[in-house]
Amino acid sequence: MLKSLFNWKVLLNLVVAIGVFVGLVWLTFRWLEYHTNHGQEIPVPNIVNKSVHDAVKILDDTGLEYEVDSANYDPKYRPFQVLQVYPAPGSRVKDGRTVTLKVNPRTWAPIAVPNVINKYSGLAFQRLDQVGLKIGDTIYEPSIQKDALLRILYKGNAVNPGTRLPRFSTIDVVVGSGPMRNISIPNVVGLTVKEARVVIAKSMFEVGLVEHEDGSKDESDIIYYQDPASGDVRDQGMQIDLWASKKTPAELRAKVEQLNSIYRMKVDTSLPPVRYEEVHSEPSYDAPVVPAPAPKRETPKPEVPKTETPKTQTTAAKPAAATVEKPKTSAGNGTHTAGSTAKPATATTTQQPAQKPKAKKVVVE
């Protein structure tokens, strides 16, 4: 076995195989260098803050391919301004290498209008704000859907859900303010069903039951009866039932009378009208009993007696036993001394103002 391995023919074949392998490897690397332009590199030019048109022209002159990315809008920069370049400016790349440009678009990226029609206005406003739409004017319109969003307007035109608008666009909304009251019902007798639908819709009513005499659903049939009758007043959104036929209303007089007996209330005018008189009864209020004021009890005040000064006789002296001296009374406090002969004032005595006694000289002999 070992002897056969060292045979000269085997060794020759091994050397030839090794030579062929080395040659193939060398030729492969030479082909790669030629195909990839090894050693031939181009510097990326500085095109940041230039317009996209100028940047594309520079890249075409240098032999580089380009790719533009304008997904996000930044209002701080000019429209179509190059914000970023990859690879970075100054990097050396092969000829034909693709350079990515991040460009500021002309405006915000468009967004789809959400489906908020006939939704509550509070939730609709919140949803519109989340997608990036600004609410401008709020227009209120009579509708049975009170506080519901009826339409979305962009630049005065109605837009449907799904319409793409620029982000942060200002839109106007129409909100229902509730039904109108006491609207006169239009007269649609003599019109076709198709024409009656248009008139009823303009009057802010709805079409209810439509009964065709022959059982068909032909919109060209003529209306010969309606309920409620024309001239009645109803609220917005009420339904109007229609009866239609290919005949004219004059030909269906019996049918009209039959419907009147069902849907129209007849008023008997043979009896005198009942008069109702309003009786105004004024409520009577009992005056509260106020007790009579109690008579004031007057406290009698003692009358200050007049004080008299005894006169002295200068002609002859009377004996002491015969002389009767009246005791002095104090006029300030109105008290009497013992032996006073003055009587107290009674309740019936009229009080007189106290008189101040005049001072006199008393001469005692």
Short mmCIF file of C-alpha atoms in Angstrom, two decimals:
data_model
loop_
_atom_site.label_atom_id
_atom_site.label_comp_id
_atom_site.label_asym_id
_atom_site.label_seq_id
_atom_site.Cartn_x
_atom_site.Cartn_y
_atom_site.Cartn_z
CA MET A 1 0.00 0.00 0.00
CA LEU A 2 2.74 2.47 0.96
CA LYS A 3 4.81 1.44 -2.03
CA SER A 4 2.03 2.31 -4.39
CA LEU A 5 1.71 5.81 -2.88
CA PHE A 6 5.29 6.70 -3.67
CA ASN A 7 4.97 5.73 -7.28
CA TRP A 8 6.16 8.46 -9.60
CA LYS A 9 2.88 8.57 -11.46
CA VAL A 10 0.89 9.26 -8.34
CA LEU A 11 3.24 12.00 -7.28
CA LEU A 12 3.03 13.62 -10.71
CA ASN A 13 -0.74 13.67 -10.60
CA LEU A 14 -0.67 15.24 -7.13
CA VAL A 15 1.66 18.02 -8.24
CA VAL A 16 -0.47 18.75 -11.29
CA ALA A 17 -3.61 18.99 -9.15
CA ILE A 18 -2.00 21.41 -6.74
CA GLY A 19 -0.81 23.60 -9.62
CA VAL A 20 -4.25 23.72 -11.16
CA PHE A 21 -5.82 24.71 -7.82
CA VAL A 22 -3.36 27.55 -7.22
CA GLY A 23 -3.90 28.83 -10.73
CA LEU A 24 -7.64 28.92 -10.34
CA VAL A 25 -7.39 30.84 -7.08
CA TRP A 26 -5.08 33.42 -8.64
CA LEU A 27 -7.31 33.89 -11.64
CA THR A 28 -10.36 34.32 -9.36
CA PHE A 29 -8.79 37.14 -7.35
CA ARG A 30 -7.58 38.87 -10.51
CA TRP A 31 -11.09 38.74 -11.92
CA LEU A 32 -12.56 40.16 -8.73
CA GLU A 33 -10.10 43.05 -8.75
CA TYR A 34 -10.98 43.86 -12.31
CA HIS A 35 -14.73 43.49 -11.78
CA THR A 36 -14.92 45.50 -8.53
CA ASN A 37 -12.44 48.18 -9.60
CA HIS A 38 -10.16 47.41 -6.70
CA GLY A 39 -8.20 50.47 -5.73
CA GLN A 40 -10.52 52.79 -7.71
CA GLU A 41 -12.63 54.69 -5.07
CA ILE A 42 -14.60 57.91 -5.32
CA PRO A 43 -15.06 60.33 -2.37
CA VAL A 44 -18.68 61.15 -1.47
CA PRO A 45 -19.26 64.87 -2.09
CA ASN A 46 -20.68 67.15 0.60
CA ILE A 47 -24.19 67.86 -0.55
CA VAL A 48 -25.84 68.45 2.85
CA ASN A 49 -28.17 71.51 3.01
CA LYS A 50 -28.27 71.71 -0.77
CA SER A 51 -31.47 71.36 -2.75
CA VAL A 52 -32.25 67.88 -3.99
CA HIS A 53 -31.94 69.03 -7.62
CA ASP A 54 -28.39 70.32 -7.10
CA ALA A 55 -27.42 67.23 -5.10
CA VAL A 56 -28.62 64.86 -7.83
CA LYS A 57 -26.66 66.75 -10.48
CA ILE A 58 -23.44 66.52 -8.43
CA LEU A 59 -23.86 62.78 -7.88
CA ASP A 60 -24.47 62.19 -11.58
CA ASP A 61 -21.23 64.01 -12.43
CA THR A 62 -19.23 61.88 -9.97
CA GLY A 63 -20.74 58.60 -11.23
CA LEU A 64 -22.55 57.68 -8.03
CA GLU A 65 -26.05 56.35 -7.85
CA TYR A 66 -28.55 57.93 -5.44
CA GLU A 67 -31.73 57.09 -3.57
CA VAL A 68 -34.08 59.75 -2.11
CA ASP A 69 -35.93 59.25 1.20
CA SER A 70 -38.53 61.94 2.03
CA ALA A 71 -40.78 60.24 4.59
CA ASN A 72 -40.83 62.82 7.39
CA TYR A 73 -41.44 66.53 7.01
CA ASP A 74 -39.60 69.00 9.26
CA PRO A 75 -40.95 72.57 9.11
CA LYS A 76 -37.64 73.96 10.41
CA TYR A 77 -35.96 73.28 7.04
CA ARG A 78 -36.72 74.31 3.49
CA PRO A 79 -38.75 72.02 1.24
CA PHE A 80 -36.56 69.62 -0.82
CA GLN A 81 -33.49 70.40 1.29
CA VAL A 82 -30.94 67.57 1.77
CA LEU A 83 -30.76 66.87 5.50
CA GLN A 84 -28.50 63.81 5.65
CA VAL A 85 -26.30 61.69 3.36
CA TYR A 86 -25.27 58.06 3.79
CA PRO A 87 -22.38 57.22 3.50
CA ALA A 88 -21.20 60.40 5.16
CA PRO A 89 -19.58 63.11 3.02
CA GLY A 90 -15.85 62.45 2.56
CA SER A 91 -16.17 58.65 2.60
CA ARG A 92 -14.58 56.78 -0.33
CA VAL A 93 -16.87 54.40 -2.19
CA LYS A 94 -16.74 52.42 -5.42
CA ASP A 95 -17.89 53.83 -8.70
CA GLY A 96 -21.62 53.15 -9.08
CA ARG A 97 -22.24 52.88 -5.34
CA THR A 98 -25.74 53.99 -4.27
CA VAL A 99 -25.83 57.02 -1.95
CA THR A 100 -28.96 57.55 0.19
CA LEU A 101 -30.26 61.11 0.52
CA LYS A 102 -32.64 62.14 3.29
CA VAL A 103 -34.63 65.05 1.84
CA ASN A 104 -37.18 67.29 3.56
CA PRO A 105 -40.47 66.91 1.62
CA ARG A 106 -42.58 69.82 0.45
CA THR A 107 -45.26 69.31 3.11
CA TRP A 108 -46.50 66.82 5.66
CA ALA A 109 -47.14 63.27 4.60
CA PRO A 110 -50.81 62.68 3.72
CA ILE A 111 -53.03 60.79 6.14
CA ALA A 112 -56.38 59.07 5.72
CA VAL A 113 -59.50 60.73 7.18
CA PRO A 114 -60.95 58.38 9.83
CA ASN A 115 -64.56 57.20 9.66
CA VAL A 116 -66.20 59.36 12.34
CA ILE A 117 -69.41 60.23 10.47
CA ASN A 118 -72.54 59.92 12.67
CA LYS A 119 -70.34 59.48 15.72
CA TYR A 120 -70.62 61.51 18.92
CA SER A 121 -68.82 64.80 18.36
CA GLY A 122 -66.63 64.50 21.46
CA LEU A 123 -65.20 61.14 20.40
CA ALA A 124 -64.95 62.27 16.77
CA PHE A 125 -62.91 65.35 17.68
CA GLN A 126 -60.54 63.22 19.75
CA ARG A 127 -60.03 60.77 16.89
CA LEU A 128 -59.37 63.54 14.36
CA ASP A 129 -56.82 65.10 16.67
CA GLN A 130 -55.01 61.78 17.10
CA VAL A 131 -54.42 61.36 13.37
CA GLY A 132 -53.12 64.93 13.07
CA LEU A 133 -56.07 66.93 11.74
CA LYS A 134 -56.95 70.32 13.23
CA ILE A 135 -60.56 71.36 13.84
CA GLY A 136 -61.39 74.77 12.37
CA ASP A 137 -65.01 75.96 12.44
CA THR A 138 -67.82 73.95 14.02
CA ILE A 139 -71.06 74.42 12.06
CA TYR A 140 -74.31 73.42 13.75
CA GLU A 141 -77.09 72.11 11.52
CA PRO A 142 -80.62 70.99 12.48
CA SER A 143 -80.72 67.21 12.64
CA ILE A 144 -82.40 64.49 14.64
CA GLN A 145 -78.88 63.26 15.46
CA LYS A 146 -78.08 65.79 18.12
CA ASP A 147 -74.35 66.28 18.91
CA ALA A 148 -73.39 63.85 16.12
CA LEU A 149 -70.77 64.68 13.49
CA LEU A 150 -72.62 64.86 10.16
CA ARG A 151 -69.98 65.96 7.63
CA ILE A 152 -66.30 66.88 7.32
CA LEU A 153 -65.38 69.86 5.12
CA TYR A 154 -61.92 70.57 3.67
CA LYS A 155 -61.62 73.94 1.94
CA GLY A 156 -65.41 74.12 1.73
CA ASN A 157 -65.90 70.70 0.12
CA ALA A 158 -67.20 67.58 1.84
CA VAL A 159 -64.67 64.74 2.17
CA ASN A 160 -65.45 61.07 2.66
CA PRO A 161 -63.75 58.76 5.17
CA GLY A 162 -60.52 57.40 3.73
CA THR A 163 -59.66 60.55 1.77
CA ARG A 164 -55.96 61.39 2.15
CA LEU A 165 -55.21 64.90 3.37
CA PRO A 166 -51.91 66.54 4.35
CA ARG A 167 -51.13 66.07 8.01
CA PHE A 168 -52.09 68.98 10.31
CA SER A 169 -54.61 70.24 7.75
CA THR A 170 -57.44 72.41 9.08
CA ILE A 171 -60.90 70.96 8.53
CA ASP A 172 -64.41 72.19 9.33
CA VAL A 173 -67.03 69.91 10.86
CA VAL A 174 -70.84 69.95 10.75
CA VAL A 175 -72.54 68.87 13.99
CA GLY A 176 -76.24 68.19 14.54
CA SER A 177 -78.02 70.66 16.79
CA GLY A 178 -81.21 68.68 17.31
CA PRO A 179 -84.48 68.49 15.34
CA MET A 180 -86.42 71.57 14.30
CA ARG A 181 -89.87 72.01 15.76
CA ASN A 182 -93.23 72.78 14.14
CA ILE A 183 -92.30 72.38 10.46
CA SER A 184 -95.13 72.53 7.95
CA ILE A 185 -95.60 69.28 6.05
CA PRO A 186 -95.39 69.75 2.24
CA ASN A 187 -98.11 68.69 -0.18
CA VAL A 188 -96.92 65.81 -2.36
CA VAL A 189 -100.31 64.64 -3.66
CA GLY A 190 -100.17 64.58 -7.47
CA LEU A 191 -96.40 64.07 -7.60
CA THR A 192 -94.63 60.88 -8.52
CA VAL A 193 -93.00 58.81 -5.79
CA LYS A 194 -89.55 59.87 -6.99
CA GLU A 195 -90.46 63.57 -6.92
CA ALA A 196 -92.15 63.19 -3.53
CA ARG A 197 -88.97 61.73 -2.02
CA VAL A 198 -86.99 64.79 -3.08
CA VAL A 199 -89.58 67.25 -1.72
CA ILE A 200 -89.86 65.40 1.59
CA ALA A 201 -86.08 65.26 1.99
CA LYS A 202 -85.77 69.01 1.36
CA SER A 203 -88.40 69.66 4.02
CA MET A 204 -86.25 67.65 6.50
CA PHE A 205 -88.76 64.80 6.81
CA GLU A 206 -88.40 61.13 6.01
CA VAL A 207 -90.40 58.86 3.74
CA GLY A 208 -92.22 56.19 5.70
CA LEU A 209 -94.54 53.55 4.26
CA VAL A 210 -95.09 53.69 0.47
CA GLU A 211 -98.11 51.59 -0.52
CA HIS A 212 -98.71 51.00 -4.21
CA GLU A 213 -102.23 50.13 -5.28
CA ASP A 214 -101.15 47.43 -7.73
CA GLY A 215 -98.47 46.06 -5.43
CA SER A 216 -95.60 47.18 -7.64
CA LYS A 217 -92.72 49.45 -6.62
CA ASP A 218 -92.77 51.75 -9.59
CA GLU A 219 -91.31 55.15 -8.68
CA SER A 220 -93.37 56.79 -11.41
CA ASP A 221 -96.68 56.08 -9.64
CA ILE A 222 -98.67 59.17 -8.62
CA ILE A 223 -99.28 59.99 -4.97
CA TYR A 224 -103.00 60.19 -4.25
CA TYR A 225 -102.90 60.27 -0.43
CA GLN A 226 -100.47 61.15 2.32
CA ASP A 227 -100.42 60.99 6.09
CA PRO A 228 -99.96 63.35 7.89
CA ALA A 229 -101.83 65.77 5.69
CA SER A 230 -100.20 68.78 4.12
CA GLY A 231 -100.23 71.88 6.28
CA ASP A 232 -99.89 69.98 9.55
CA VAL A 233 -96.89 70.81 11.69
CA ARG A 234 -94.48 68.15 12.86
CA ASP A 235 -90.95 67.93 14.16
CA GLN A 236 -88.01 67.30 11.90
CA GLY A 237 -87.39 63.66 11.06
CA MET A 238 -91.01 62.54 11.24
CA GLN A 239 -92.05 59.95 8.66
CA ILE A 240 -94.67 60.67 5.99
CA ASP A 241 -96.60 57.67 4.67
CA LEU A 242 -97.57 57.69 1.01
CA TRP A 243 -100.19 55.91 -1.11
CA ALA A 244 -99.44 55.73 -4.83
CA SER A 245 -101.18 54.48 -7.92
CA LYS A 246 -101.04 54.81 -11.66
CA LYS A 247 -104.48 56.43 -11.52
CA THR A 248 -105.07 60.09 -10.74
CA PRO A 249 -106.36 61.21 -7.31
CA ALA A 250 -109.72 62.17 -8.90
CA GLU A 251 -110.23 58.59 -10.04
CA LEU A 252 -109.56 57.27 -6.54
CA ARG A 253 -112.05 59.48 -4.71
CA ALA A 254 -113.69 56.52 -2.94
CA LYS A 255 -110.32 55.25 -1.79
CA VAL A 256 -109.41 58.71 -0.50
CA GLU A 257 -112.65 58.92 1.48
CA GLN A 258 -111.95 55.53 3.00
CA LEU A 259 -108.47 56.61 4.05
CA ASN A 260 -109.89 59.86 5.46
CA SER A 261 -112.22 57.88 7.69
CA ILE A 262 -109.20 56.04 9.07
CA TYR A 263 -106.53 58.73 9.32
CA ARG A 264 -108.53 61.96 9.60
CA MET A 265 -110.46 62.85 12.73
CA LYS A 266 -113.96 64.24 12.02
CA VAL A 267 -115.23 67.04 14.24
CA ASP A 268 -119.02 67.11 14.93
CA THR A 269 -120.10 70.72 14.48
CA SER A 270 -123.85 70.11 15.17
CA LEU A 271 -123.42 70.42 18.92
CA PRO A 272 -122.75 73.82 20.39
CA PRO A 273 -119.22 74.27 21.46
CA VAL A 274 -118.51 73.81 25.10
CA ARG A 275 -117.36 76.94 26.78
CA TYR A 276 -114.93 76.76 29.57
CA GLU A 277 -114.73 79.63 31.96
CA GLU A 278 -111.83 80.12 34.14
CA VAL A 279 -112.60 80.92 37.74
CA HIS A 280 -109.97 82.96 39.39
CA SER A 281 -110.11 82.41 43.12
CA GLU A 282 -107.80 84.52 45.09
CA PRO A 283 -106.41 82.76 48.09
CA SER A 284 -107.46 84.20 51.44
CA TYR A 285 -104.91 84.73 54.04
CA ASP A 286 -105.88 85.07 57.72
CA ALA A 287 -104.14 87.97 59.27
CA PRO A 288 -102.06 86.89 62.21
CA VAL A 289 -103.57 87.77 65.58
CA VAL A 290 -101.38 90.35 67.20
CA PRO A 291 -101.98 90.64 70.93
CA ALA A 292 -102.91 94.09 72.13
CA PRO A 293 -100.10 95.83 73.88
CA ALA A 294 -100.41 95.63 77.63
CA PRO A 295 -101.03 98.98 79.29
CA LYS A 296 -97.99 100.45 80.77
CA ARG A 297 -98.06 100.62 84.49
CA GLU A 298 -96.90 103.98 85.66
CA THR A 299 -94.96 103.95 88.84
CA PRO A 300 -96.06 106.91 90.94
CA LYS A 301 -93.30 109.17 91.93
CA PRO A 302 -93.53 110.90 95.28
CA GLU A 303 -94.25 114.53 94.95
CA VAL A 304 -91.70 116.71 96.51
CA PRO A 305 -93.56 118.88 99.03
CA LYS A 306 -93.01 122.52 99.04
CA THR A 307 -90.90 123.70 101.88
CA GLU A 308 -91.92 126.78 103.68
CA THR A 309 -89.64 128.82 105.85
CA PRO A 310 -91.28 129.95 109.11
CA LYS A 311 -91.61 133.64 109.37
CA THR A 312 -90.19 135.37 112.41
CA GLN A 313 -92.00 138.05 114.16
CA THR A 314 -89.93 141.02 115.06
CA THR A 315 -92.59 142.79 117.10
CA ALA A 316 -93.15 140.43 120.00
CA ALA A 317 -91.65 137.21 121.08
CA LYS A 318 -93.99 134.29 121.56
CA PRO A 319 -93.52 131.85 124.33
CA ALA A 320 -91.56 128.72 123.36
CA ALA A 321 -94.44 126.39 124.20
CA ALA A 322 -96.73 128.15 121.82
CA THR A 323 -94.23 128.19 118.97
CA VAL A 324 -94.54 125.22 116.66
CA GLU A 325 -91.65 124.76 114.34
CA LYS A 326 -92.11 122.67 111.20
CA PRO A 327 -89.31 120.27 110.64
CA LYS A 328 -87.11 120.87 107.64
CA THR A 329 -87.26 118.43 104.78
CA SER A 330 -84.54 117.57 102.40
CA ALA A 331 -85.57 118.62 98.94
CA GLY A 332 -82.71 116.73 97.21
CA ASN A 333 -83.66 113.15 98.10
CA GLY A 334 -87.37 113.66 98.82
CA THR A 335 -87.28 111.90 102.29
CA HIS A 336 -89.27 113.08 105.31
CA THR A 337 -88.08 113.32 108.86
CA ALA A 338 -90.02 112.03 111.80
CA GLY A 339 -92.92 114.20 112.81
CA SER A 340 -93.42 115.48 109.28
CA THR A 341 -96.99 116.35 108.51
CA ALA A 342 -96.66 116.23 104.68
CA LYS A 343 -98.91 113.64 102.97
CA PRO A 344 -97.47 111.36 100.34
CA ALA A 345 -98.67 111.78 96.76
CA THR A 346 -101.26 109.30 95.52
CA ALA A 347 -101.48 107.57 92.15
CA THR A 348 -104.25 109.88 90.99
CA THR A 349 -102.42 113.07 91.95
CA THR A 350 -100.94 114.83 88.99
CA GLN A 351 -97.22 115.11 89.37
CA GLN A 352 -95.99 118.66 89.41
CA PRO A 353 -92.47 119.66 88.70
CA ALA A 354 -90.42 120.29 91.83
CA GLN A 355 -89.72 123.92 92.53
CA LYS A 356 -86.44 124.89 93.98
CA PRO A 357 -87.03 126.84 97.22
CA LYS A 358 -85.56 130.24 97.51
CA ALA A 359 -82.94 130.68 100.15
CA LYS A 360 -84.06 132.85 103.04
CA LYS A 361 -82.34 134.07 106.15
CA VAL A 362 -83.68 132.67 109.33
CA VAL A 363 -83.25 135.00 112.32
CA VAL A 364 -83.81 133.37 115.68
CA GLU A 365 -84.28 135.73 118.52
#
